[in-house]
């Protein structure tokens, strides 16, 4: 598997972690695209940053580029919700190594959310690396379930 392009966004609470990850992942050979913010603002509105990063992941994937996304905040909850509003995104909140890996292995998540105030920089880096390195299993049951989610997303039809 090729190294994915990584789209990253944050709110003010994740800026330190974001800066670390941009530097760390770039040094590891990832093509990292930073969607901001560029300047600390304690009153920033994170949805635009996270939606832009998520939309870039979907656009890259649609163009055949292997891409994944990272959205960061104090808890990661709001950022995950914002990213999940983008059609084609499956954003998962990771809080330990198991959830980070299972997000990719079982759900083929294309965006990971992490709470910068919930983990040390080292712990968060481990979660992000686990997510980026874990392949999707392609197990039939997971493909089927993801297909049902996509059908609902695209048509509003709930498939039993």
Short mmCIF file of C-alpha atoms in Angstrom, two decimals:
data_model
loop_
_atom_site.label_atom_id
_atom_site.label_comp_id
_atom_site.label_asym_id
_atom_site.label_seq_id
_atom_site.Cartn_x
_atom_site.Cartn_y
_atom_site.Cartn_z
CA UNK A 1 0.00 0.00 0.00
CA UNK A 2 1.26 3.46 -0.81
CA UNK A 3 1.72 6.13 1.81
CA UNK A 4 -1.46 8.22 1.85
CA UNK A 5 -1.71 11.95 1.39
CA UNK A 6 -2.87 13.25 4.75
CA UNK A 7 -5.28 16.17 5.12
CA UNK A 8 -5.25 17.67 8.62
CA UNK A 9 -7.38 20.29 10.36
CA UNK A 10 -7.92 21.40 13.92
CA UNK A 11 -9.46 23.93 16.21
CA UNK A 12 -7.53 26.13 18.63
CA UNK A 13 -7.31 23.30 21.19
CA UNK A 14 -5.44 21.03 18.79
CA UNK A 15 -3.03 23.51 17.23
CA UNK A 16 0.05 22.33 19.14
CA UNK A 17 -0.72 18.71 18.32
CA UNK A 18 -1.46 19.59 14.70
CA UNK A 19 1.88 21.40 14.30
CA UNK A 20 3.66 18.40 15.79
CA UNK A 21 1.84 15.96 13.49
CA UNK A 22 2.48 18.02 10.36
CA UNK A 23 6.20 18.02 11.13
CA UNK A 24 6.34 14.41 12.33
CA UNK A 25 4.34 12.92 9.46
CA UNK A 26 6.16 14.98 6.83
CA UNK A 27 9.46 13.67 8.21
CA UNK A 28 8.07 10.12 7.88
CA UNK A 29 7.37 10.71 4.17
CA UNK A 30 3.69 11.59 4.22
CA UNK A 31 2.40 14.34 1.92
CA UNK A 32 0.62 16.44 4.55
CA UNK A 33 -1.85 19.17 3.62
CA UNK A 34 -2.69 21.52 6.50
CA UNK A 35 -6.20 22.97 6.30
CA UNK A 36 -5.72 25.25 9.27
CA UNK A 37 -6.20 27.26 11.20
CA UNK A 38 -2.93 29.08 10.69
CA UNK A 39 -3.29 31.47 13.66
CA UNK A 40 -4.43 30.73 17.21
CA UNK A 41 -7.89 32.09 17.98
CA UNK A 42 -9.59 30.78 21.13
CA UNK A 43 -12.97 31.62 19.58
CA UNK A 44 -12.38 29.96 16.21
CA UNK A 45 -15.09 28.00 14.49
CA UNK A 46 -13.58 24.61 13.64
CA UNK A 47 -16.29 23.27 11.29
CA UNK A 48 -14.94 25.02 8.19
CA UNK A 49 -11.41 23.71 8.77
CA UNK A 50 -12.60 20.15 9.36
CA UNK A 51 -15.09 20.17 6.50
CA UNK A 52 -12.39 21.45 4.13
CA UNK A 53 -10.01 18.67 5.18
CA UNK A 54 -12.72 16.01 4.88
CA UNK A 55 -13.84 17.31 1.48
CA UNK A 56 -10.22 17.21 0.29
CA UNK A 57 -9.96 13.54 1.34
CA UNK A 58 -13.09 12.68 -0.66
CA UNK A 59 -11.89 14.71 -3.67
CA UNK A 60 -8.50 12.99 -3.62
CA UNK A 61 -10.07 9.56 -3.27
CA UNK A 62 -12.42 10.35 -6.16
CA UNK A 63 -9.39 11.25 -8.27
CA UNK A 64 -7.71 7.94 -7.41
CA UNK A 65 -5.31 9.40 -4.85
CA UNK A 66 -4.80 7.38 -1.66
CA UNK A 67 -5.76 9.95 0.99
CA UNK A 68 -6.79 9.99 4.63
CA UNK A 69 -7.70 12.77 7.03
CA UNK A 70 -7.06 13.86 10.60
CA UNK A 71 -9.29 16.26 12.52
CA UNK A 72 -8.27 17.46 15.96
CA UNK A 73 -9.91 19.38 18.76
CA UNK A 74 -10.18 19.42 22.52
CA UNK A 75 -12.24 16.23 22.55
CA UNK A 76 -12.42 15.45 18.83
CA UNK A 77 -16.20 15.05 19.04
CA UNK A 78 -17.30 18.21 17.22
CA UNK A 79 -14.58 17.80 14.65
CA UNK A 80 -15.71 14.24 13.93
CA UNK A 81 -19.31 15.40 13.57
CA UNK A 82 -18.30 18.18 11.16
CA UNK A 83 -16.18 15.82 9.04
CA UNK A 84 -19.00 13.26 8.90
CA UNK A 85 -21.28 15.83 7.25
CA UNK A 86 -19.17 15.55 4.09
CA UNK A 87 -20.66 12.99 1.71
CA UNK A 88 -18.29 10.04 1.41
CA UNK A 89 -16.55 10.56 4.74
CA UNK A 90 -16.44 7.94 7.45
CA UNK A 91 -14.82 9.74 10.38
CA UNK A 92 -14.10 7.82 13.57
CA UNK A 93 -13.17 9.12 17.00
CA UNK A 94 -10.09 7.25 18.23
CA UNK A 95 -9.30 7.20 21.93
CA UNK A 96 -7.02 4.17 22.15
CA UNK A 97 -4.96 2.00 19.79
CA UNK A 98 -7.75 -0.50 19.32
CA UNK A 99 -10.31 2.09 18.20
CA UNK A 100 -7.75 3.70 15.89
CA UNK A 101 -6.95 0.39 14.19
CA UNK A 102 -10.53 -0.90 14.08
CA UNK A 103 -11.69 2.34 12.46
CA UNK A 104 -9.62 1.39 9.42
CA UNK A 105 -9.74 -2.42 9.63
CA UNK A 106 -13.50 -2.80 10.02
CA UNK A 107 -15.01 0.51 8.95
CA UNK A 108 -12.57 1.69 6.27
CA UNK A 109 -12.71 5.08 7.99
CA UNK A 110 -11.06 7.74 5.88
CA UNK A 111 -10.82 10.40 8.61
CA UNK A 112 -9.75 10.02 12.23
CA UNK A 113 -10.68 12.42 15.02
CA UNK A 114 -8.54 12.76 18.12
CA UNK A 115 -8.97 14.94 21.18
CA UNK A 116 -5.84 16.95 21.78
CA UNK A 117 -6.81 17.58 25.40
CA UNK A 118 -7.44 13.88 26.01
CA UNK A 119 -3.96 12.55 25.22
CA UNK A 120 -0.32 13.46 25.48
CA UNK A 121 1.36 14.38 22.21
CA UNK A 122 3.08 10.99 22.25
CA UNK A 123 -0.19 9.08 22.80
CA UNK A 124 -2.00 11.04 20.10
CA UNK A 125 0.87 10.45 17.67
CA UNK A 126 0.63 6.70 18.32
CA UNK A 127 -3.13 6.78 17.63
CA UNK A 128 -2.65 8.68 14.39
CA UNK A 129 0.15 6.40 13.20
CA UNK A 130 -1.93 3.30 14.03
CA UNK A 131 -4.84 4.70 12.01
CA UNK A 132 -2.69 5.66 9.02
CA UNK A 133 -0.85 2.34 8.92
CA UNK A 134 -3.81 -0.02 9.39
CA UNK A 135 -5.29 -1.37 6.14
CA UNK A 136 -8.96 -2.09 5.55
CA UNK A 137 -9.62 -5.82 5.90
CA UNK A 138 -11.91 -6.07 2.83
CA UNK A 139 -13.80 -8.72 4.78
CA UNK A 140 -17.17 -9.31 3.10
CA UNK A 141 -19.22 -8.46 6.18
CA UNK A 142 -17.48 -5.10 6.55
CA UNK A 143 -17.80 -4.30 2.84
CA UNK A 144 -21.51 -5.16 3.06
CA UNK A 145 -22.09 -2.95 6.10
CA UNK A 146 -20.21 0.00 4.63
CA UNK A 147 -22.28 -0.45 1.47
CA UNK A 148 -25.47 -0.18 3.48
CA UNK A 149 -24.26 3.03 5.09
CA UNK A 150 -23.34 4.43 1.66
CA UNK A 151 -26.74 3.49 0.26
CA UNK A 152 -28.45 5.42 3.03
CA UNK A 153 -26.10 8.37 2.59
CA UNK A 154 -26.74 8.49 -1.17
CA UNK A 155 -30.43 7.57 -1.39
CA UNK A 156 -32.00 7.75 2.07
CA UNK A 157 -32.93 4.08 1.74
CA UNK A 158 -32.35 1.89 4.80
CA UNK A 159 -31.21 -1.53 3.65
CA UNK A 160 -32.05 -4.34 6.05
#
